[in-house]
Amino acid sequence: MRSLDLLSPKQLHALAACCIAVLLTACGSAPMRAPEASKPTPAPTDIRSEAATEHGSEIAIYALDMIGTGYRFGGKNPDAGFDCSGMVSYIFNRAAGVKLSGSAADMARQGRQIDKSNLRPGDLVFFNTLNRPFSHVGIYIGDGRFVHAPSGNGKVHISRMDNPYFAPRFEMARAYFN
């Protein structure tokens, strides 16, 4: 077995991403209902490149690092606090060098729309939380979860896509890499 000091920064980052994925899976709650055994799982129709997957993983890891950051309307950095679009803009810029700016609705006009069943870490998920389209955005991190900066509890945290509040308010998912 190689020691950690022999790994490149890229290899260390990949190892960290795997560890986080394992932890998220281990912390997952039991499904609310049993899956239907008679339905075969369709093959994914959304095939993305390895580079896109790597960018998405970087985004997801960076998003997890922001958990606990305070909420502030119009906030665009962790020192001042974030609102949902400020958090997404900050993370995309820092983790992948991608400039996404504007409101959640502005971000929803960029990237490529994808089916909810094809969500991958780093994709954005959009919700109607203020009785107007695309009024909230979060970063999908896998296992039916997303990181977001809601005004409700005052801190960046993880929520589930099937959460009783968010599930009926889901509007769209978008990919920004490949």
XYZ file of N, CA and C in Angstrom:
534
model
N 0.847 -1.189 0.000
C 0.000 0.000 0.000
C 0.888 1.247 0.000
N 0.558 2.230 -0.814
C 1.334 3.464 -0.901
C 0.956 4.385 0.239
N 1.917 5.143 0.717
C 1.581 6.110 1.762
C 0.987 7.355 1.113
N 0.234 8.124 1.877
C -0.453 9.297 1.343
C 0.496 10.346 0.791
N 1.737 10.417 1.320
C 2.650 11.449 0.824
C 3.161 11.138 -0.577
N 2.922 9.944 -1.077
C 3.335 9.599 -2.437
C 2.242 9.890 -3.464
N 1.056 10.260 -2.997
C -0.055 10.556 -3.900
C 0.033 11.994 -4.394
N -0.348 12.192 -5.633
C -0.393 13.544 -6.194
C -1.592 14.277 -5.600
N -1.618 15.604 -5.685
C -2.789 16.349 -5.190
C -4.081 15.884 -5.860
N -4.017 15.554 -7.150
C -5.210 15.096 -7.864
C -5.675 13.752 -7.308
N -4.731 12.853 -7.012
C -5.075 11.553 -6.444
C -5.639 11.715 -5.028
N -5.057 12.617 -4.249
C -5.574 12.866 -2.901
C -7.000 13.397 -2.959
N -7.257 14.286 -3.927
C -8.587 14.861 -4.074
C -9.590 13.783 -4.471
N -9.180 12.883 -5.379
C -10.053 11.787 -5.797
C -10.341 10.869 -4.612
N -9.322 10.606 -3.799
C -9.501 9.780 -2.606
C -10.482 10.444 -1.640
N -10.344 11.752 -1.456
C -11.262 12.486 -0.576
C -12.688 12.420 -1.113
N -12.847 12.550 -2.436
C -14.182 12.480 -3.042
C -14.809 11.113 -2.795
N -14.012 10.058 -2.936
C -14.525 8.706 -2.683
C -14.939 8.551 -1.224
N -14.123 9.060 -0.316
C -14.437 8.959 1.116
C -15.734 9.686 1.438
N -15.916 10.865 0.860
C -17.139 11.635 1.101
C -18.343 10.887 0.543
N -18.191 10.314 -0.661
C -19.296 9.554 -1.252
C -19.680 8.371 -0.366
N -18.679 7.677 0.172
C -18.948 6.547 1.059
C -19.653 7.023 2.326
N -19.197 8.132 2.894
C -19.828 8.661 4.098
C -21.268 9.076 3.847
N -21.514 9.733 2.698
C -22.877 10.143 2.385
C -23.783 8.935 2.227
N -23.269 7.899 1.594
C -24.064 6.693 1.411
C -24.325 6.027 2.753
N -23.316 5.989 3.605
C -23.468 5.352 4.912
C -24.463 6.102 5.779
N -24.561 7.417 5.603
C -25.464 8.220 6.423
C -26.871 8.278 5.849
N -27.080 7.697 4.684
C -28.386 7.758 4.042
C -29.450 7.084 4.875
N -30.630 7.642 4.829
C -31.724 7.045 5.580
C -32.384 5.962 4.733
N -33.151 5.129 5.386
C -33.860 4.071 4.678
C -34.903 4.689 3.773
N -35.179 4.074 2.622
C -36.191 4.630 1.733
C -37.555 4.651 2.415
N -38.359 5.631 2.046
C -39.665 5.778 2.671
C -40.624 4.672 2.236
N -40.426 4.106 1.045
C -41.240 2.982 0.604
C -40.333 2.010 -0.126
N -40.733 0.784 -0.134
C -39.916 -0.241 -0.781
C -39.940 -0.041 -2.293
N -38.795 -0.237 -2.959
C -38.784 -0.105 -4.410
C -39.598 -1.223 -5.046
N -40.153 -0.923 -6.200
C -40.937 -1.917 -6.912
C -39.992 -2.894 -7.585
N -40.084 -4.153 -7.208
C -39.171 -5.172 -7.728
C -39.479 -5.536 -9.167
N -40.708 -5.321 -9.607
C -41.081 -5.752 -10.941
C -40.583 -4.825 -12.045
N -40.219 -3.609 -11.713
C -39.763 -2.649 -12.716
C -38.254 -2.717 -12.882
N -37.765 -2.993 -14.077
C -36.317 -2.954 -14.276
C -35.836 -1.508 -14.272
N -34.631 -1.298 -13.793
C -34.063 0.038 -13.781
C -33.583 0.372 -15.185
N -34.076 1.485 -15.770
C -33.640 1.828 -17.116
C -32.171 2.240 -17.126
N -31.522 1.987 -18.233
C -30.128 2.406 -18.387
C -30.085 3.917 -18.459
N -29.088 4.537 -17.842
C -29.010 5.997 -17.901
C -28.830 6.477 -19.331
N -29.553 7.553 -19.668
C -29.428 8.108 -21.009
C -28.499 9.312 -21.017
N -28.057 9.716 -19.853
C -27.198 10.882 -19.735
C -25.753 10.434 -19.527
N -24.992 10.397 -20.586
C -23.605 9.960 -20.493
C -22.719 11.196 -20.603
N -21.920 11.413 -19.576
C -21.037 12.572 -19.558
C -19.602 12.114 -19.497
N -18.725 12.976 -19.927
C -17.303 12.634 -19.966
C -16.711 12.549 -18.563
N -15.541 11.934 -18.493
C -14.828 11.831 -17.224
C -14.490 13.219 -16.683
N -14.147 14.150 -17.582
C -13.832 15.519 -17.152
C -15.057 16.181 -16.525
N -16.227 15.952 -17.119
C -17.458 16.527 -16.563
C -17.727 15.951 -15.176
N -17.504 14.651 -15.033
C -17.703 14.007 -13.744
C -16.727 14.559 -12.712
N -15.485 14.786 -13.123
C -14.481 15.340 -12.203
C -14.855 16.750 -11.768
N -15.303 17.597 -12.715
C -15.747 18.953 -12.358
C -16.926 18.885 -11.389
N -17.865 17.994 -11.666
C -19.028 17.850 -10.792
C -18.637 17.419 -9.385
N -17.673 16.499 -9.300
C -17.196 16.056 -7.988
C -16.528 17.200 -7.236
N -15.746 18.006 -7.946
C -15.094 19.170 -7.327
C -16.151 20.123 -6.765
N -17.185 20.370 -7.550
C -18.271 21.259 -7.123
C -18.932 20.697 -5.859
N -19.262 19.401 -5.883
C -19.942 18.774 -4.742
C -19.078 18.830 -3.483
N -17.794 18.547 -3.613
C -16.888 18.582 -2.458
C -16.801 19.998 -1.899
N -16.680 20.978 -2.777
C -16.603 22.368 -2.328
C -17.903 22.779 -1.630
N -19.037 22.305 -2.184
C -20.337 22.624 -1.575
C -20.416 22.055 -0.162
N -19.947 20.824 0.014
C -19.961 20.212 1.344
C -19.109 21.006 2.322
N -18.054 21.608 1.824
C -17.171 22.409 2.670
C -17.848 23.695 3.161
N -18.908 24.114 2.498
C -19.607 25.355 2.865
C -20.719 25.132 3.878
N -20.986 23.876 4.236
C -22.059 23.584 5.193
C -21.791 24.316 6.507
N -22.824 24.954 7.006
C -22.720 25.712 8.251
C -22.489 27.198 8.031
N -22.158 27.602 6.799
C -21.970 29.020 6.491
C -23.306 29.728 6.665
N -23.276 30.917 7.226
C -24.500 31.667 7.492
C -25.204 32.143 6.237
N -26.514 32.386 6.371
C -27.333 32.918 5.289
C -27.355 34.443 5.371
N -27.277 35.077 4.216
C -27.505 36.514 4.113
C -28.060 36.812 2.733
N -29.196 37.485 2.662
C -29.785 37.836 1.381
C -28.778 38.665 0.586
N -28.501 38.258 -0.642
C -27.539 38.946 -1.490
C -26.099 38.578 -1.192
N -25.870 37.688 -0.219
C -24.519 37.310 0.170
C -23.822 36.493 -0.893
N -22.539 36.792 -1.110
C -21.792 36.140 -2.181
C -20.474 35.531 -1.743
N -20.198 35.495 -0.435
C -18.965 34.875 0.038
C -19.176 34.325 1.443
N -18.344 33.374 1.835
C -18.568 32.733 3.138
C -18.373 33.655 4.333
N -17.558 34.684 4.201
C -17.359 35.605 5.321
C -18.606 36.438 5.597
N -19.264 36.885 4.544
C -20.460 37.709 4.700
C -21.718 36.863 4.847
N -21.683 35.638 4.333
C -22.866 34.773 4.276
C -23.333 34.651 2.840
N -24.152 33.656 2.600
C -24.633 33.373 1.243
C -26.144 33.421 1.164
N -26.637 33.799 -0.006
C -27.984 33.399 -0.377
C -27.790 32.254 -1.372
N -28.858 31.658 -1.872
C -28.704 30.435 -2.672
C -27.889 30.663 -3.943
N -28.184 31.720 -4.684
C -27.452 31.948 -5.930
C -26.028 32.431 -5.662
N -25.820 33.185 -4.605
C -24.471 33.614 -4.242
C -23.589 32.429 -3.888
N -24.157 31.453 -3.184
C -23.407 30.242 -2.839
C -23.015 29.473 -4.099
N -23.962 29.275 -5.002
C -23.693 28.534 -6.242
C -22.631 29.254 -7.058
N -22.775 30.555 -7.212
C -21.810 31.344 -7.979
C -20.408 31.224 -7.392
N -20.297 31.371 -6.083
C -19.015 31.294 -5.391
C -18.374 29.914 -5.587
N -19.141 28.867 -5.378
C -18.608 27.501 -5.470
C -18.204 27.165 -6.899
N -19.032 27.478 -7.882
C -18.682 27.176 -9.272
C -17.402 27.898 -9.685
N -17.255 29.146 -9.261
C -16.063 29.914 -9.604
C -14.819 29.338 -8.943
N -14.907 29.049 -7.647
C -13.740 28.558 -6.892
C -13.375 27.123 -7.258
N -14.364 26.255 -7.379
C -14.092 24.831 -7.580
C -13.805 24.468 -9.036
N -14.405 25.193 -9.983
C -14.257 24.799 -11.386
C -13.894 25.952 -12.315
N -13.762 27.156 -11.773
C -13.426 28.297 -12.623
C -14.543 28.709 -13.559
N -15.782 28.351 -13.234
C -16.941 28.673 -14.070
C -17.657 29.876 -13.480
N -17.875 30.884 -14.300
C -18.553 32.102 -13.862
C -20.057 31.957 -14.091
N -20.777 31.713 -13.019
C -22.239 31.719 -13.037
C -22.649 32.891 -12.167
N -23.478 33.751 -12.679
C -23.874 34.897 -11.862
C -25.348 35.177 -12.045
N -25.830 36.087 -11.235
C -27.226 36.469 -11.288
C -28.054 35.668 -10.305
N -29.348 35.757 -10.477
C -30.301 35.083 -9.591
C -30.410 33.608 -9.963
N -31.148 32.874 -9.151
C -31.412 31.465 -9.464
C -32.100 31.361 -10.827
N -33.031 32.270 -11.114
C -33.725 32.246 -12.403
C -32.752 32.498 -13.560
N -31.777 33.404 -13.357
C -30.766 33.646 -14.395
C -29.938 32.383 -14.640
N -29.559 31.701 -13.565
C -28.763 30.472 -13.682
C -29.545 29.366 -14.383
N -30.863 29.362 -14.192
C -31.704 28.340 -14.803
C -31.772 28.482 -16.320
N -31.362 29.614 -16.856
C -31.350 29.823 -18.305
C -30.023 29.402 -18.933
N -29.060 29.004 -18.102
C -27.746 28.596 -18.592
C -27.610 27.081 -18.460
N -26.556 26.532 -18.982
C -26.334 25.101 -18.875
C -27.284 24.319 -19.760
N -27.396 23.025 -19.470
C -28.208 22.120 -20.275
C -29.213 21.430 -19.360
N -30.487 21.497 -19.733
C -31.514 20.846 -18.929
C -31.314 19.338 -18.987
N -31.447 18.685 -17.823
C -31.332 17.233 -17.744
C -32.522 16.677 -16.984
N -32.792 15.417 -17.198
C -33.854 14.749 -16.483
C -33.437 14.536 -15.030
N -34.379 14.634 -14.142
C -34.111 14.453 -12.708
C -33.467 13.093 -12.429
N -33.813 12.096 -13.215
C -33.258 10.752 -13.015
C -31.784 10.665 -13.421
N -31.285 11.669 -14.119
C -29.887 11.677 -14.567
C -29.012 12.638 -13.770
N -29.476 13.076 -12.611
C -28.686 13.987 -11.789
C -27.352 13.362 -11.390
N -26.312 14.175 -11.463
C -24.977 13.764 -11.036
C -24.434 14.852 -10.117
N -23.493 14.511 -9.225
C -22.917 15.541 -8.356
C -22.407 16.735 -9.164
N -22.720 17.921 -8.661
C -22.317 19.157 -9.328
C -23.402 19.770 -10.190
N -24.476 19.028 -10.472
C -25.588 19.591 -11.236
C -26.373 20.533 -10.323
N -27.101 21.443 -10.937
C -27.928 22.355 -10.153
C -29.381 21.915 -10.196
N -30.051 22.084 -9.066
C -31.474 21.771 -8.955
C -32.215 23.057 -8.597
N -33.345 23.270 -9.257
C -34.098 24.517 -9.122
C -35.499 24.233 -8.581
N -35.955 25.153 -7.739
C -37.231 25.001 -7.055
C -38.018 26.307 -7.107
N -39.333 26.185 -7.005
C -40.224 27.337 -6.884
C -40.609 27.436 -5.415
N -39.902 28.280 -4.671
C -40.157 28.407 -3.238
C -40.833 29.728 -2.862
N -40.928 30.649 -3.796
C -41.513 31.966 -3.496
C -42.682 32.288 -4.425
N -43.364 31.237 -4.897
C -44.457 31.401 -5.849
C -44.025 32.109 -7.119
N -42.768 31.869 -7.504
C -42.299 32.324 -8.812
C -41.265 31.308 -9.295
N -41.255 31.055 -10.588
C -40.368 30.023 -11.134
C -38.902 30.263 -10.792
N -38.206 29.182 -10.496
C -36.758 29.176 -10.290
C -36.315 30.194 -9.224
N -37.016 30.202 -8.100
C -36.677 31.149 -7.043
C -35.662 30.594 -6.036
N -35.286 29.317 -6.176
C -34.283 28.734 -5.277
C -33.434 27.736 -6.055
N -32.142 27.681 -5.723
C -31.215 26.781 -6.408
C -30.316 26.100 -5.384
N -29.951 24.867 -5.675
C -29.021 24.115 -4.842
C -28.099 23.282 -5.711
N -27.060 22.728 -5.103
C -26.076 21.900 -5.805
C -26.305 20.447 -5.416
N -26.595 19.622 -6.410
C -26.818 18.202 -6.174
C -25.495 17.543 -5.802
N -25.513 16.710 -4.736
C -24.277 16.052 -4.290
C -24.360 14.527 -4.373
N -25.485 13.994 -4.814
C -25.646 12.556 -4.935
C -26.592 12.005 -3.885
N -27.030 10.778 -4.095
C -27.889 10.069 -3.155
C -29.168 10.845 -2.823
N -29.707 11.560 -3.821
C -30.954 12.288 -3.616
C -30.833 13.504 -2.723
N -29.627 14.043 -2.571
C -29.393 15.179 -1.662
C -28.788 16.369 -2.400
N -29.040 17.544 -1.844
C -28.447 18.755 -2.409
C -28.051 19.703 -1.280
N -27.037 20.521 -1.567
C -26.567 21.549 -0.635
C -27.167 22.865 -1.100
N -27.679 23.640 -0.140
C -28.269 24.933 -0.504
C -28.195 25.891 0.670
N -28.480 27.154 0.369
C -28.460 28.216 1.373
C -29.883 28.763 1.518
N -30.699 28.118 2.346
C -32.068 28.597 2.526
C -32.134 29.697 3.579
N -33.071 30.595 3.410
C -33.234 31.653 4.412
C -33.884 31.103 5.673
N -34.607 30.003 5.556
C -35.384 29.458 6.668
C -34.600 29.124 7.920
N -33.506 28.397 7.810
C -32.782 28.026 9.029
C -31.496 28.822 9.203
N -31.189 29.670 8.244
C -30.065 30.574 8.410
C -28.680 30.026 8.142
N -28.548 28.787 7.647
C -27.233 28.217 7.386
C -27.275 27.315 6.152
N -26.149 27.244 5.448
C -26.004 26.309 4.342
C -26.099 24.903 4.920
N -26.932 24.073 4.308
C -27.058 22.694 4.781
C -27.506 21.766 3.652
N -27.622 20.490 3.985
C -28.046 19.466 3.030
C -29.524 19.186 3.233
N -30.242 19.071 2.120
C -31.641 18.629 2.155
C -31.802 17.503 1.145
N -32.873 16.762 1.298
C -33.176 15.673 0.373
C -34.130 16.155 -0.720
N -33.965 15.606 -1.910
C -34.853 15.947 -3.021
C -36.287 15.484 -2.735
N -36.443 14.410 -1.972
C -37.777 13.889 -1.670
C -38.371 14.481 -0.382
N -37.724 15.508 0.149
C -38.214 16.224 1.317
C -39.641 16.714 1.016
N -40.569 16.593 1.965
C -41.955 17.006 1.711
C -42.107 18.468 1.286
N -41.171 19.315 1.679
C -41.236 20.714 1.256
C -40.705 20.878 -0.169
N -39.544 20.303 -0.455
C -38.893 20.533 -1.746
C -39.439 19.676 -2.887
N -39.837 18.451 -2.627
C -40.284 17.553 -3.703
C -41.375 18.182 -4.585
N -42.433 18.743 -4.009
C -43.461 19.313 -4.885
C -43.059 20.653 -5.521
N -41.985 21.238 -5.060
C -41.542 22.534 -5.578
C -40.410 22.409 -6.602
N -39.948 21.177 -6.847
C -38.878 20.956 -7.822
C -39.359 21.390 -9.205
N -38.486 22.116 -9.923
C -38.850 22.573 -11.263
C -37.951 22.018 -12.360
N -36.641 21.975 -12.119
C -35.742 21.602 -13.192
C -34.366 21.276 -12.637
N -33.618 20.491 -13.414
C -32.206 20.242 -13.120
C -31.406 20.640 -14.353
N -30.202 21.178 -14.101
C -29.362 21.596 -15.223
C -27.930 21.148 -14.969
N -27.270 20.747 -16.069
C -25.862 20.362 -16.034
C -25.057 21.476 -16.695
N -23.862 21.710 -16.191
C -23.033 22.800 -16.707
C -21.715 22.297 -17.285
N -21.511 20.985 -17.224
C -20.309 20.378 -17.786
C -20.742 19.260 -18.710
N -20.341 19.343 -20.004
C -20.712 18.363 -21.040
C -22.199 18.144 -21.053
